[in-house]
PDB file of C-alpha atoms in Angstrom:
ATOM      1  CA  UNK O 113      12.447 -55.039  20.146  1.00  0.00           C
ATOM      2  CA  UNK O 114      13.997 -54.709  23.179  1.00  0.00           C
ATOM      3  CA  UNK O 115      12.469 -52.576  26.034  1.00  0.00           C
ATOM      4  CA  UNK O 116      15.013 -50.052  26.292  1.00  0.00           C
ATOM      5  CA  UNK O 117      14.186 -49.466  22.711  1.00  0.00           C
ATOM      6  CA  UNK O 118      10.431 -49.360  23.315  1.00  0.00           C
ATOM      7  CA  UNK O 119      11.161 -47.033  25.738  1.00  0.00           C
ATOM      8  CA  UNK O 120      13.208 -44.507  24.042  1.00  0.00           C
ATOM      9  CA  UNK O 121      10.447 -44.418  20.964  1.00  0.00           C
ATOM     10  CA  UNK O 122       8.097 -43.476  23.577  1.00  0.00           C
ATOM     11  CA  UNK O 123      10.432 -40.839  24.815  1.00  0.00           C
ATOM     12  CA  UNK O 124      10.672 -39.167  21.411  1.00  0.00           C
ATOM     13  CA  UNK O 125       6.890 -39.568  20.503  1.00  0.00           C
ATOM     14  CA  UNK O 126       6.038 -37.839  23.364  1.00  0.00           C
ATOM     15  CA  UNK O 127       8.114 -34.438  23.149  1.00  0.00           C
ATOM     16  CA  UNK O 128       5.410 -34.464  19.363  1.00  0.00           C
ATOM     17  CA  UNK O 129       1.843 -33.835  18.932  1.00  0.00           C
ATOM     18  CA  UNK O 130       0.193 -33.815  15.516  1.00  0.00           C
ATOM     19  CA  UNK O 131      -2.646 -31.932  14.283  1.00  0.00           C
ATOM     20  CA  UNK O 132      -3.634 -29.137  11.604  1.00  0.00           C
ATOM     21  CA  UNK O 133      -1.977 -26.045  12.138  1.00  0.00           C
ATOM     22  CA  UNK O 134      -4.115 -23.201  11.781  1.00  0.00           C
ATOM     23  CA  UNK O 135      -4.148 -19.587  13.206  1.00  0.00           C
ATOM     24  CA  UNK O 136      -5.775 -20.479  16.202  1.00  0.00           C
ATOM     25  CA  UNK O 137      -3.307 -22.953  17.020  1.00  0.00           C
ATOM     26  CA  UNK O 138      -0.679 -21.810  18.591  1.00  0.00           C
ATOM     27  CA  UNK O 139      -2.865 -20.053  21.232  1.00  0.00           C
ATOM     28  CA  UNK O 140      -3.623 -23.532  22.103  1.00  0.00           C
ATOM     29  CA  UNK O 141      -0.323 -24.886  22.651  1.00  0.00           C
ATOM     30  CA  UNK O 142       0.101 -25.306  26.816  1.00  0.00           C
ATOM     31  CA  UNK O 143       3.887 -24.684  28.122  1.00  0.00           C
ATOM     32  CA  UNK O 144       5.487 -27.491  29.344  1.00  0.00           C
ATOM     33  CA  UNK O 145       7.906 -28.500  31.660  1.00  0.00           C
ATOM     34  CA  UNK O 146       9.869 -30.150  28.601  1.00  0.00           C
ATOM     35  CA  UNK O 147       9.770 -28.432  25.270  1.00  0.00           C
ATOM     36  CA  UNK O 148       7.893 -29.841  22.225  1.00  0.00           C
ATOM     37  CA  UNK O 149       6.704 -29.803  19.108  1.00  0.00           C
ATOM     38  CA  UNK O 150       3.278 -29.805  17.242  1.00  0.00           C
ATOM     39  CA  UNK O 151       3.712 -31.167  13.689  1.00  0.00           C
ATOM     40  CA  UNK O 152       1.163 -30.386  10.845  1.00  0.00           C
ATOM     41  CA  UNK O 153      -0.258 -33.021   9.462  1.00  0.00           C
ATOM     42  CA  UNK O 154      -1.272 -31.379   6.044  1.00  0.00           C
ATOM     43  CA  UNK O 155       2.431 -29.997   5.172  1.00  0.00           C
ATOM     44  CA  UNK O 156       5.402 -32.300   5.819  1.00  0.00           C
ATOM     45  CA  UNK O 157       7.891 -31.091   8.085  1.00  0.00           C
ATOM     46  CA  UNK O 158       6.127 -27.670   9.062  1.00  0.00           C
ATOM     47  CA  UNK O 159       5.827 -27.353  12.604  1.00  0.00           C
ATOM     48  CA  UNK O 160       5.547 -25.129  15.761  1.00  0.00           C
ATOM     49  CA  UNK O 161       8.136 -25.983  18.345  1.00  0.00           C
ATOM     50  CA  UNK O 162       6.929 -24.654  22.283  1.00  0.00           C
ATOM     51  CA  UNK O 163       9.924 -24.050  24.273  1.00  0.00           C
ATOM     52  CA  UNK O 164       9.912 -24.779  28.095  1.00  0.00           C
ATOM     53  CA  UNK O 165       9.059 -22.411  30.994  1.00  0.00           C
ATOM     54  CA  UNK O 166       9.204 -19.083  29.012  1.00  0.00           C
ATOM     55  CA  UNK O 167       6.312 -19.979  26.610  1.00  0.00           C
ATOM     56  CA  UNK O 168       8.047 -19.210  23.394  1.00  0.00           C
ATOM     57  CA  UNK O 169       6.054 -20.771  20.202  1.00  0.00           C
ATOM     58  CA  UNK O 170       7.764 -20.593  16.525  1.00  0.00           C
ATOM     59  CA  UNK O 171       7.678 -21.817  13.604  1.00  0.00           C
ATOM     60  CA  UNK O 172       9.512 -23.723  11.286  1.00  0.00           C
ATOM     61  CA  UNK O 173       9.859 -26.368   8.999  1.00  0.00           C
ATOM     62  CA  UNK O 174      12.608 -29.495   8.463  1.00  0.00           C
ATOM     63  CA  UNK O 175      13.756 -30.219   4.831  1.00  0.00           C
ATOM     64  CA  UNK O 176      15.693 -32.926   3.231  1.00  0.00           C
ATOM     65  CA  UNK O 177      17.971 -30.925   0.232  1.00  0.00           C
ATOM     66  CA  UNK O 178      17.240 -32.428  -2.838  1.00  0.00           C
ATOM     67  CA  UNK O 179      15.190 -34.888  -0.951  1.00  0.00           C
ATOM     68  CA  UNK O 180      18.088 -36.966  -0.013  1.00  0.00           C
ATOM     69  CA  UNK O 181      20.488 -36.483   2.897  1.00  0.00           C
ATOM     70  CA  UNK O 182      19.810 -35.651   6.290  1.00  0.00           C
ATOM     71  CA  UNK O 183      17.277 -33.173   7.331  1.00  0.00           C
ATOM     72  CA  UNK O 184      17.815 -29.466   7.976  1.00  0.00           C
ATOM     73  CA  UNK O 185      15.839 -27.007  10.158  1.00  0.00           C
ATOM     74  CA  UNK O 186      15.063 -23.815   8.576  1.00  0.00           C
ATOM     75  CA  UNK O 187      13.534 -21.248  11.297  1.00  0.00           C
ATOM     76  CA  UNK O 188      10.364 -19.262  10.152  1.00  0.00           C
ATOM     77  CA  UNK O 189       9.667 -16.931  12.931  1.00  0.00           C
ATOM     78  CA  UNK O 190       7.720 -16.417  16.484  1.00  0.00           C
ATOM     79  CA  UNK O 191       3.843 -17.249  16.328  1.00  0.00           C
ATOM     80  CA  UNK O 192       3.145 -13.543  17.641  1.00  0.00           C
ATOM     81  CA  UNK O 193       5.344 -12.390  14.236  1.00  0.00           C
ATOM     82  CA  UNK O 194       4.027 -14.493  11.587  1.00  0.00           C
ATOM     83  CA  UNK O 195       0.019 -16.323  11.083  1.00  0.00           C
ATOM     84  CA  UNK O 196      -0.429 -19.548  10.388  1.00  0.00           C
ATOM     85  CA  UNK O 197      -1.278 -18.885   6.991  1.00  0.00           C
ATOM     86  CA  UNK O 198       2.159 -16.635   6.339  1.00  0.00           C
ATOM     87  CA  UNK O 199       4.216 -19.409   8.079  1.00  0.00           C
ATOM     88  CA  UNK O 200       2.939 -22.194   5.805  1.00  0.00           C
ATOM     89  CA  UNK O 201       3.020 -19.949   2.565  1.00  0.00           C
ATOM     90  CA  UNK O 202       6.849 -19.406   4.145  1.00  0.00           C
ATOM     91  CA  UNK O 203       7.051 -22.978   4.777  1.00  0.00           C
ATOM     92  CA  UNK O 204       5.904 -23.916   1.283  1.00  0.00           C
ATOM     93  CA  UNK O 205       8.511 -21.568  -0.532  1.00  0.00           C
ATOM     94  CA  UNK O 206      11.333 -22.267   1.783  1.00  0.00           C
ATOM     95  CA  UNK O 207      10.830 -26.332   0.230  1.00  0.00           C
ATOM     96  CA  UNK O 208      10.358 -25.102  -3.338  1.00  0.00           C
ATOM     97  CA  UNK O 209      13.748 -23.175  -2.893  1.00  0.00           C
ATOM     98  CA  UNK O 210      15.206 -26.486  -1.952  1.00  0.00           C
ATOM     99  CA  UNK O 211      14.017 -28.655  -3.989  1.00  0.00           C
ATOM    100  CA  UNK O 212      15.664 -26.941  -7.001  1.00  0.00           C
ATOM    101  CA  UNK O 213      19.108 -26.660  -4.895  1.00  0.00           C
ATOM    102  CA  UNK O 214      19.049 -23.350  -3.987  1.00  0.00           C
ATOM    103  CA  UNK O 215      20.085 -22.041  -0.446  1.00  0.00           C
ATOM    104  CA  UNK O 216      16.876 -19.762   1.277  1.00  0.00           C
ATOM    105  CA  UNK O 217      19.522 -17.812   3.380  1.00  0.00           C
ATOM    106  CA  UNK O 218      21.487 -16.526   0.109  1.00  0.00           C
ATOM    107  CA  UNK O 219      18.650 -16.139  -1.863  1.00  0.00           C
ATOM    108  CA  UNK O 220      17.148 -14.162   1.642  1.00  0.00           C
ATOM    109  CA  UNK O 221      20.169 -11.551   1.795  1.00  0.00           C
ATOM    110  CA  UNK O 222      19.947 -11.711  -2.300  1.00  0.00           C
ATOM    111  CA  UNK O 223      16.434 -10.345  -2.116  1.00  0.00           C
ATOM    112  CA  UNK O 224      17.746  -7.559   0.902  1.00  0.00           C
ATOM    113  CA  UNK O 225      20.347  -6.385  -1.486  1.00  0.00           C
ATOM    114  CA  UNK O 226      18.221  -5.898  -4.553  1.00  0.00           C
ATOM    115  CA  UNK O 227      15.626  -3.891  -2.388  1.00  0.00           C
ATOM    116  CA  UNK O 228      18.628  -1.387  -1.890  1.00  0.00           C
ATOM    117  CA  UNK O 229      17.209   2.041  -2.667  1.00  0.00           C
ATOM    118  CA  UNK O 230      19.660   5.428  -4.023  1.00  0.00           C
ATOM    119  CA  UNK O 231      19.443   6.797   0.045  1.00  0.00           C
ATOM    120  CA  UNK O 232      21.236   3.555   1.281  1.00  0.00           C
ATOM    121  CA  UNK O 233      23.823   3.328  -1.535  1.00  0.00           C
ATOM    122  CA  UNK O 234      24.411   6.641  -1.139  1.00  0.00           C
ATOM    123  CA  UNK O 235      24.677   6.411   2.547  1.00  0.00           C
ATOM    124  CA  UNK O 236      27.043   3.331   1.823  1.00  0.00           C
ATOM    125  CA  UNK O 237      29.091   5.462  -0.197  1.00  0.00           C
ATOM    126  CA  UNK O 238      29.642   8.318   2.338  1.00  0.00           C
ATOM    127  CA  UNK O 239      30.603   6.056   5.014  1.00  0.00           C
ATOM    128  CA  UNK O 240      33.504   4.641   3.039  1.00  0.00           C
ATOM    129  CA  UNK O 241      35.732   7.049   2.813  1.00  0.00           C
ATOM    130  CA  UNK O 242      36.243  10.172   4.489  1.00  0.00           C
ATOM    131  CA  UNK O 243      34.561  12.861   3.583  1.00  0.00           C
ATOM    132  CA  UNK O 244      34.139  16.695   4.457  1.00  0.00           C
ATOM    133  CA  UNK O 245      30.592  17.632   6.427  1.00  0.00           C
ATOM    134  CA  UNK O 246      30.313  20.375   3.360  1.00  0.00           C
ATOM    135  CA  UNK O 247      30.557  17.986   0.481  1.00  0.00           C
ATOM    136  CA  UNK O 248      28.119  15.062   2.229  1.00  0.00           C
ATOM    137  CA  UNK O 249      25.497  17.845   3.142  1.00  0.00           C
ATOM    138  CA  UNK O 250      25.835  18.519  -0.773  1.00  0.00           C
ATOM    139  CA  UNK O 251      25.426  15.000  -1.796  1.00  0.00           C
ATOM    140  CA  UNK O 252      22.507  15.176   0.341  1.00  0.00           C
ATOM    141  CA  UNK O 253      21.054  18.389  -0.715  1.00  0.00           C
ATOM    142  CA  UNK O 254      21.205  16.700  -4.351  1.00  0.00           C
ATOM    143  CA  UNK O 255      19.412  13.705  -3.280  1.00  0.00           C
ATOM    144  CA  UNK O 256      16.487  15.333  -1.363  1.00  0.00           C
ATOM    145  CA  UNK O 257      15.873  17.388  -4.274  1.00  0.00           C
ATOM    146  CA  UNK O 258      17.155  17.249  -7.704  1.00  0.00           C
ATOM    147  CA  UNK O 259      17.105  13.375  -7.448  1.00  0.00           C
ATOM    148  CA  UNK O 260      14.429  12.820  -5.008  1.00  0.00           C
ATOM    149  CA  UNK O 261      12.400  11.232  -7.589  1.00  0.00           C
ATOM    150  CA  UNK O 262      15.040   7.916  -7.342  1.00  0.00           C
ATOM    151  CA  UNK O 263      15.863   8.278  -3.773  1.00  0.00           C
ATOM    152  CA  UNK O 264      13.328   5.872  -2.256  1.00  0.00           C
ATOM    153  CA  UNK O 265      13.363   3.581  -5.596  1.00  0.00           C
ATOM    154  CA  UNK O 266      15.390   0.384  -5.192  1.00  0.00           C
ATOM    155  CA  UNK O 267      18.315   0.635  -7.210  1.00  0.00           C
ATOM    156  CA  UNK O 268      17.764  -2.686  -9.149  1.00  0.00           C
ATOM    157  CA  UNK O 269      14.576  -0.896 -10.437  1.00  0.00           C
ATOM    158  CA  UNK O 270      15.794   2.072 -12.210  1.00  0.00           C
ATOM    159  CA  UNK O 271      16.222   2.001 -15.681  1.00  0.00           C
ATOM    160  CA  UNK O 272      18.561   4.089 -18.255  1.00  0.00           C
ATOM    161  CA  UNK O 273      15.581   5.431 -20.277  1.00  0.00           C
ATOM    162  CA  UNK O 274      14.276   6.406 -16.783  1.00  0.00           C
ATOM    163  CA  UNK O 275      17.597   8.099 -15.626  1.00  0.00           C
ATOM    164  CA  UNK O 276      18.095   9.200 -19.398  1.00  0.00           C
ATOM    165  CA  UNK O 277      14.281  11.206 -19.653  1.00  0.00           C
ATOM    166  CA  UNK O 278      15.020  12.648 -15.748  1.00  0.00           C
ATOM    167  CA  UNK O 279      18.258  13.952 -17.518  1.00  0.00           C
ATOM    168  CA  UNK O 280      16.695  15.649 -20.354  1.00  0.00           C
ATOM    169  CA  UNK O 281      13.882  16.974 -18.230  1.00  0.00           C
ATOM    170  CA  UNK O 282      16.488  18.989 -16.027  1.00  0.00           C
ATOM    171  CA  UNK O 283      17.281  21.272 -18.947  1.00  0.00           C
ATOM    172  CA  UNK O 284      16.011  24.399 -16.912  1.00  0.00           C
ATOM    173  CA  UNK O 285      19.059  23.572 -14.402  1.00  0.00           C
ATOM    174  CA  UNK O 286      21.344  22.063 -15.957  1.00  0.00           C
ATOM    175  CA  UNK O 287      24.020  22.474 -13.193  1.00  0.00           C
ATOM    176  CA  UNK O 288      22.179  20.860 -10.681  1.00  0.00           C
ATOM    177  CA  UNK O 289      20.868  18.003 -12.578  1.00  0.00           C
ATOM    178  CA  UNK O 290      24.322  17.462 -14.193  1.00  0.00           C
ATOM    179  CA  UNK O 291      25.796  17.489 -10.456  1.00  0.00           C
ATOM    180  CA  UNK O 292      22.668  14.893  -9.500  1.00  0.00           C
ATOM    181  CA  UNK O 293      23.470  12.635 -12.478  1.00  0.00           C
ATOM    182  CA  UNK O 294      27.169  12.171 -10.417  1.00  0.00           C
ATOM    183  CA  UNK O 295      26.202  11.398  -7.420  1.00  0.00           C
ATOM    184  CA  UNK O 296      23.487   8.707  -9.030  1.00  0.00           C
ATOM    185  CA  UNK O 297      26.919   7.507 -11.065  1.00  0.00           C
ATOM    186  CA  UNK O 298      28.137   6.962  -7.237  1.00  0.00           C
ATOM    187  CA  UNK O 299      25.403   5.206  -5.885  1.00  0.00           C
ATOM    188  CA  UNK O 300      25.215   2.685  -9.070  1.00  0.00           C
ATOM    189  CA  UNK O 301      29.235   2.678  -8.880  1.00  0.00           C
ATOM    190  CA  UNK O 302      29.233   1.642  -4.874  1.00  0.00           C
ATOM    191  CA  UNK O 303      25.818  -0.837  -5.642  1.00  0.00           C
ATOM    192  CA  UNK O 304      28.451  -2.265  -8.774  1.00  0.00           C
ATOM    193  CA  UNK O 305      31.209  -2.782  -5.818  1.00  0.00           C
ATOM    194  CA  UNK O 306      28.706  -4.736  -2.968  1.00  0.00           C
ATOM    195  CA  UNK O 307      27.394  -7.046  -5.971  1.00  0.00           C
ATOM    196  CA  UNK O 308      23.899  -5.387  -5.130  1.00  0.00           C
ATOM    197  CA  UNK O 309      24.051  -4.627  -9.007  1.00  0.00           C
ATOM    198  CA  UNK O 310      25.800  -6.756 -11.549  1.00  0.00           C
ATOM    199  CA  UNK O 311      28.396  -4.658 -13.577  1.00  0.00           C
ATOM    200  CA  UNK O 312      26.557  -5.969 -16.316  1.00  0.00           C
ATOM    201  CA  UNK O 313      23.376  -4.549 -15.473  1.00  0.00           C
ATOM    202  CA  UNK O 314      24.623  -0.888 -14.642  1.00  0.00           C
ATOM    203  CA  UNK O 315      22.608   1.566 -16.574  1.00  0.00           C
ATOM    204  CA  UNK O 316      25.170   4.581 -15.964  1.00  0.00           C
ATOM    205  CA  UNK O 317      27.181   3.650 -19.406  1.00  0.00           C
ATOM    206  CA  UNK O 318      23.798   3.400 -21.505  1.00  0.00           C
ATOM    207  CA  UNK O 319      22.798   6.713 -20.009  1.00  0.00           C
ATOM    208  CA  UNK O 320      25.827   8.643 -20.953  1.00  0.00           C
ATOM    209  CA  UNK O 321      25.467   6.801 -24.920  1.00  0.00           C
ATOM    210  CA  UNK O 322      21.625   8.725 -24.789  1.00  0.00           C
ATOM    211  CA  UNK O 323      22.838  11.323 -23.543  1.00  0.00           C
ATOM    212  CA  UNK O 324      24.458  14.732 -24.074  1.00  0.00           C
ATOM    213  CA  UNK O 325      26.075  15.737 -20.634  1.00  0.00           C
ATOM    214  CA  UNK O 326      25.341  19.789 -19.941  1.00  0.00           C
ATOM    215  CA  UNK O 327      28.535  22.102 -20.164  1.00  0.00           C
ATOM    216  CA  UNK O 328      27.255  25.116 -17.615  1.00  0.00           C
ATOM    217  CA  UNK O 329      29.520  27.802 -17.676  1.00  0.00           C
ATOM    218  CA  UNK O 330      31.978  27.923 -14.475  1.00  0.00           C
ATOM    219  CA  UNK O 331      31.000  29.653 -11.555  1.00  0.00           C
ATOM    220  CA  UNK O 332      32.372  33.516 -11.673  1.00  0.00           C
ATOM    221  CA  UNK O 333      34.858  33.352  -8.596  1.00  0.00           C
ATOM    222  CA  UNK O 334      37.040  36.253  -9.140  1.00  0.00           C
ATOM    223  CA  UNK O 335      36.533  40.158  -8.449  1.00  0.00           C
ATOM    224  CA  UNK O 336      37.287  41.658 -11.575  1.00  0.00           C
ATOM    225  CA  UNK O 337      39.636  44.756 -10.986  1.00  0.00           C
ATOM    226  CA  UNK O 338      36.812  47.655 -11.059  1.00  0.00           C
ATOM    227  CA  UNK O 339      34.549  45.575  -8.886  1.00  0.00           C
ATOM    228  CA  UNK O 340      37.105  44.939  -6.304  1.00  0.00           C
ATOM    229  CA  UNK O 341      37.929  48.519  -6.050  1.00  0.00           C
ATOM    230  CA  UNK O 342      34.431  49.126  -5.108  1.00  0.00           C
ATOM    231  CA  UNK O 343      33.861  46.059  -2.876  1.00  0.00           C
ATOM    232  CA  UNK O 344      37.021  47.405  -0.770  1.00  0.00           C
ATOM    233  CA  UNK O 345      35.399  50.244  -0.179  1.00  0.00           C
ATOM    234  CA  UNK O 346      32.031  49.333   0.698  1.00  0.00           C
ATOM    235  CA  UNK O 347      33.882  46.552   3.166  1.00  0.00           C
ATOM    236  CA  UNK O 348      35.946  49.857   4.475  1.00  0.00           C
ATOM    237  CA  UNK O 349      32.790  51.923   4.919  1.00  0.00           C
ATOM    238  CA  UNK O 350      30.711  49.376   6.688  1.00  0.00           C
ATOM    239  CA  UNK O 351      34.013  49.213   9.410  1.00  0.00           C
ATOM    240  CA  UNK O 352      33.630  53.182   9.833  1.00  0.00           C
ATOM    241  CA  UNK O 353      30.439  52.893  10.503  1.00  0.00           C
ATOM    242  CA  UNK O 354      30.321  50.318  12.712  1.00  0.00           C
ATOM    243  CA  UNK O 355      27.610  48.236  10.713  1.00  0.00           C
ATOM    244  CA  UNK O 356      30.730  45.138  10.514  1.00  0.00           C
ATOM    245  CA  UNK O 357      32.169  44.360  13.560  1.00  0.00           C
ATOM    246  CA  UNK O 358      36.218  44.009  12.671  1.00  0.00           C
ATOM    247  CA  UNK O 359      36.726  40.224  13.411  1.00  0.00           C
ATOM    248  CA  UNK O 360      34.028  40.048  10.447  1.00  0.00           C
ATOM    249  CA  UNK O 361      35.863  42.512   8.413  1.00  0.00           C
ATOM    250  CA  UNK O 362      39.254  40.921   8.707  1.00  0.00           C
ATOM    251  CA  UNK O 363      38.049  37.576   7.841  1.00  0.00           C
ATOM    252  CA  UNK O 364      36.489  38.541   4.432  1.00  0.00           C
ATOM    253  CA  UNK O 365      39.830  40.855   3.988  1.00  0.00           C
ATOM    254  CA  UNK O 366      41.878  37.296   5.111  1.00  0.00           C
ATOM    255  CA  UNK O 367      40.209  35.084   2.548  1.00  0.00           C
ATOM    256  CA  UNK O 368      40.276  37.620  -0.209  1.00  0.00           C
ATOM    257  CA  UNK O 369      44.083  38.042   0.003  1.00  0.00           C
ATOM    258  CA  UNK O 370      44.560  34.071   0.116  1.00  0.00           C
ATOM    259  CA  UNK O 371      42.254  32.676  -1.600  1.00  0.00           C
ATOM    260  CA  UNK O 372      41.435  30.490   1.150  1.00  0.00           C
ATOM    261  CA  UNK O 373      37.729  28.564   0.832  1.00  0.00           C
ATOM    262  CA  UNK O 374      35.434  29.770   4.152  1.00  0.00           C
ATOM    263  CA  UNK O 375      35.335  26.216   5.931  1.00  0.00           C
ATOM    264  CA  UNK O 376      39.215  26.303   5.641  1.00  0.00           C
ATOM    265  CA  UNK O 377      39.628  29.761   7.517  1.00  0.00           C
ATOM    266  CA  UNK O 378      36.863  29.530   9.864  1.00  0.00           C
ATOM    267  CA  UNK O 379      38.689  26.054  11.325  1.00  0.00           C
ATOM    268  CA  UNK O 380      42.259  28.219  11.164  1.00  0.00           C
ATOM    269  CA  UNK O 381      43.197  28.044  14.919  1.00  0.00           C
ATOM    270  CA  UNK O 382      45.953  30.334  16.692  1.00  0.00           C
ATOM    271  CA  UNK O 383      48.471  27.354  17.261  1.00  0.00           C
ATOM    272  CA  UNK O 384      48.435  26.654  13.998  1.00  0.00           C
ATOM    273  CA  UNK O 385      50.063  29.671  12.888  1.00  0.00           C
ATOM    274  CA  UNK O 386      54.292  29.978  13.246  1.00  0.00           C
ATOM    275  CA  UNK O 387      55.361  33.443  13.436  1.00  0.00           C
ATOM    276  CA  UNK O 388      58.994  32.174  13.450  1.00  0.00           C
ATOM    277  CA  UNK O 389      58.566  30.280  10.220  1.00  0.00           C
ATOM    278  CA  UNK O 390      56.496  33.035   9.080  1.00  0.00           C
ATOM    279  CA  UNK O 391      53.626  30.325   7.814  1.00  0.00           C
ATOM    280  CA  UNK O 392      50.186  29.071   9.092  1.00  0.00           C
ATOM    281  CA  UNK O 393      49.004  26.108   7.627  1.00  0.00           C
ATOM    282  CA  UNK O 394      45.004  24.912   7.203  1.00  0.00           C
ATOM    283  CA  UNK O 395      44.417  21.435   8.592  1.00  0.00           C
ATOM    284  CA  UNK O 396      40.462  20.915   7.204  1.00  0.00           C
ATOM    285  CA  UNK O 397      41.127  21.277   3.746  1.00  0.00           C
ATOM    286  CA  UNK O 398      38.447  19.892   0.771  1.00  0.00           C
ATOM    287  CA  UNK O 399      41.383  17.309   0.294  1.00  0.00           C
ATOM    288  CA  UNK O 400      42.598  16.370   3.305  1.00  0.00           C
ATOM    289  CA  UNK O 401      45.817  17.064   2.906  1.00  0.00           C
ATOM    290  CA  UNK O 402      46.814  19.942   5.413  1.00  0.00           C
ATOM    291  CA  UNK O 403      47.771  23.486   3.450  1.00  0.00           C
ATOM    292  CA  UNK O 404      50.797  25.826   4.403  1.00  0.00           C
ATOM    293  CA  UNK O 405      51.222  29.499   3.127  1.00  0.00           C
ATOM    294  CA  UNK O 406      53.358  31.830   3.769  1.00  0.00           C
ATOM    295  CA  UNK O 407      52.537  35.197   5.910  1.00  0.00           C
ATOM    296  CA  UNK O 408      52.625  38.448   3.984  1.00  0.00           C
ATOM    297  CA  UNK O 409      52.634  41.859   5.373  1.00  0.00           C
ATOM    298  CA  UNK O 410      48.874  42.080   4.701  1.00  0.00           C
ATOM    299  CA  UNK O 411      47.619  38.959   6.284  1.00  0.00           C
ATOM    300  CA  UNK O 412      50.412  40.043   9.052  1.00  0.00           C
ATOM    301  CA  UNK O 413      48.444  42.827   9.591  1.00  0.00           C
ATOM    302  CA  UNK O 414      45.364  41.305  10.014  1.00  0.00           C
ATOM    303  CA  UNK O 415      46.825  38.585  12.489  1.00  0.00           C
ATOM    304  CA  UNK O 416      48.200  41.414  14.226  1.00  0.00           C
TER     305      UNK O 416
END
């Protein structure tokens, strides 16, 4: 061997130092001008690497794939985040992964995406498409109460007899737990999408086989002719008397003659009204899509 060759295997030798890793270890490890490494002699290819100057000790461990081909580093963590004990266990699983061909970073963000809970598919599902601040605080509303029993659950954890006796346990508001069961149908739909749930594996369509879906009776949104004959009154009475100031007055007397939803009129702004075209036209609507009407002598009256 030639001494240039002598010379470079000292070279390389020298950035190594070998020894038992243990949890007192690493607190031994001096910095260096040069950066090295301190290899365990127990567990093949496990090692803390000390970078120069700033002091920086991690660990890691080198594997073969398949145990053939050319080695691979696969980073564990800092010494300050992880024991000696956690790194090796690490260590050990990160070559068991291997060694039956399977990749430790996609099996990694595998194991993130099953630990998904309802909150963060939910939240996942929000931020996709836009939505109106009334209908996410609902969503929300449902979550935090008639489905807070899931909400902190991960998703790949809930079962359809689970879902299926929440269901039939909601009988007392049958509304709001019919109303919860489609936003959980949202959150399994959206987990479906991101492959954090295999379509397969969605418990939504077993559900609805077990169960009988509650028919409530719609909401009663209509003054029936006697009652509105009274309400107008009342509204007049509380104007003579000063108990409703007449911005308040002419709003509910606005939205009864359209029809409008509250959210919709309260975002109605003066420019976008058109007294030549005789329209004004909502631009927040539940479905995006902006809303004209025409003016009629009552609602004139009120803009006047």
């Amino acid at each position: 061997m030639s001494d240039t060759r002598k010379a470079k295997v000292l070279k390389i030798r020298a950035k190594s130092l070998y020894g038992l890793i243990n949890n007192s270890t690493a607190n031994k490890l001096k910095v260096r001008e040069d950066e090295y490494y301190y290899r365990d002699t127990q567990l093949k290819g496990f090692y803390i690497r000390v970078y120069a100057k700033t002091g920086y000790k991690a660990y890691a461990v080198r594997i073969r794939e398949l145990g053939v081909g050319k080695q691979k580093t696969h980073k564990i963590g800092s010494c300050e985040e992880y024991t000696a004990k956690e790194a090796r266990a690490e260590a050990i699983k990160l070559k068991g992964l291997i060694a039956i061909g399977l990749n430790p970073k996609v099996e990694k963000e595998k194991a993130k995406l099953e630990s998904h809970t309802i909150t963060e598919m939910l939240d996942s599902f929000i931020s996709l498409k836009d939505r109106s601040k009334k209908t996410v605080n609902d969503y929300r509303n449902k979550l935090n109460n008639v489905l807070s029993v899931f909400a902190n659950k991960p998703i790949k954890d809930i079962t359809a007899i689970e879902i299926a006796t929440w269901y039939r346990q909601g009988s007392n508001k049958p509304r709001a737990t019919d109303i919860g069961f489609s936003v959980l149908k949202n959150c399994f739909n959206q987990a479906v999408a991101l492959d954090v749930v295999d379509a397969n594996d969605n418990p939504i369509p077993k559900v609805e086989s077990l169960i009988s879906r509650y028919k409530s009776p719609p909401k009663e949104t209509t003054l029936k002719d006697d009652v509105l004959g009274d309400f107008l009154n009342a509204l007049l009475h509380l104007g003579k008397d000063n108990k409703l100031p007449d911005v308040a007055k002419d709003w509910i007397l606005f939205k009864l003659a359209t029809g409008t939803r509250s959210n919709e009129l309260s975002n109605l702004k003066w420019n976008n009204i058109d007294l030549v075209k005789g329209t004004y036209t909502f631009y927040q609507t539940k479905t995006g899509q902006p809303l004209t009407q025409a003016i009629t002598p009552l609602t004139n009256n009120i803009l006047d």
